XYZ file of C-alpha atoms in Angstrom:
102
model
C -4.823 3.684 17.253
C -3.837 3.514 13.610
C -1.726 5.259 11.016
C 1.381 7.248 11.874
C 0.658 7.497 15.613
C 0.606 3.711 15.809
C 3.827 3.477 13.819
C 5.547 5.953 16.146
C 4.437 4.027 19.229
C 5.659 0.794 17.672
C 8.906 2.462 16.593
C 9.540 3.745 20.110
C 8.876 0.301 21.611
C 11.306 -1.280 19.157
C 13.934 1.397 19.810
C 13.570 1.164 23.588
C 13.899 -2.626 23.454
C 17.149 -2.400 21.472
C 15.587 -3.588 18.193
C 17.206 -0.759 16.235
C 17.250 -2.446 12.836
C 13.558 -3.285 13.133
C 12.776 0.280 14.222
C 14.705 1.580 11.211
C 12.770 -0.664 8.833
C 9.367 0.249 10.289
C 9.928 4.000 10.097
C 11.693 3.866 6.743
C 8.507 2.476 5.195
C 6.606 5.610 6.333
C 9.536 7.890 5.424
C 9.479 6.723 1.800
C 5.962 8.115 1.334
C 6.374 11.283 3.392
C 7.143 14.817 2.223
C 8.397 18.088 3.703
C 8.868 18.437 7.450
C 7.279 15.029 8.067
C 9.937 13.415 5.855
C 12.761 15.217 7.705
C 11.306 14.177 11.058
C 10.993 10.535 10.020
C 14.512 10.613 8.607
C 15.682 11.704 12.062
C 14.040 8.675 13.652
C 15.571 6.387 11.009
C 19.004 7.954 11.572
C 18.740 7.551 15.353
C 17.926 3.863 14.967
C 20.776 3.443 12.485
C 23.154 5.230 14.879
C 22.478 2.820 17.724
C 22.613 -0.140 15.336
C 26.079 1.042 14.217
C 27.166 1.443 17.829
C 26.130 -2.151 18.487
C 28.420 -3.211 15.651
C 31.321 -1.210 17.056
C 30.931 1.711 14.656
C 31.577 4.623 16.988
C 32.273 7.151 14.215
C 29.119 6.189 12.320
C 27.143 6.372 15.554
C 28.286 9.918 16.321
C 27.719 11.149 12.768
C 24.243 9.639 12.481
C 23.233 10.849 15.933
C 24.130 14.412 14.948
C 22.132 14.144 11.740
C 19.213 12.590 13.632
C 19.078 15.522 16.042
C 19.130 18.001 13.140
C 16.250 16.266 11.384
C 14.188 15.717 14.532
C 14.384 19.477 15.138
C 12.533 19.943 11.820
C 9.480 18.016 13.042
C 6.117 19.444 12.043
C 4.116 21.013 14.896
C 1.956 17.921 15.446
C 5.090 15.761 15.957
C 7.220 18.289 17.846
C 6.537 17.038 21.401
C 7.301 13.450 20.381
C 10.448 14.517 18.519
C 11.725 16.623 21.422
C 11.168 13.824 23.949
C 12.862 11.302 21.655
C 15.800 13.619 20.891
C 16.309 14.268 24.613
C 17.004 10.560 25.099
C 19.557 10.290 22.303
C 23.132 9.904 23.464
C 22.132 8.305 26.743
C 23.121 4.683 27.296
C 20.897 2.426 25.255
C 19.374 -0.820 26.466
C 21.937 -3.618 26.344
C 24.634 -1.229 25.112
C 27.703 0.270 26.753
C 27.560 4.027 27.374
C 28.462 6.052 24.257
């Protein structure tokens, strides 16, 4: 599997393993070249990773703000990404691996 689908699988593995910074960096590279709904969707993934990274650093306010923005942007996913975005968004706010509950 190549291209964006591969990047999303890799991003999800990084996110699920608690490697939020690495997830952010991977998706940000795709986000920079994206446009329209795809760009909003990818921004949501980047914001979710940044939210959990902030939480790990003790930034509760930043976590809550970024999580809200992530949900808004994930809801703008193009049709071909909608199922992935909805499944990912449904997990946001739940306790993260190696993190205390939000």
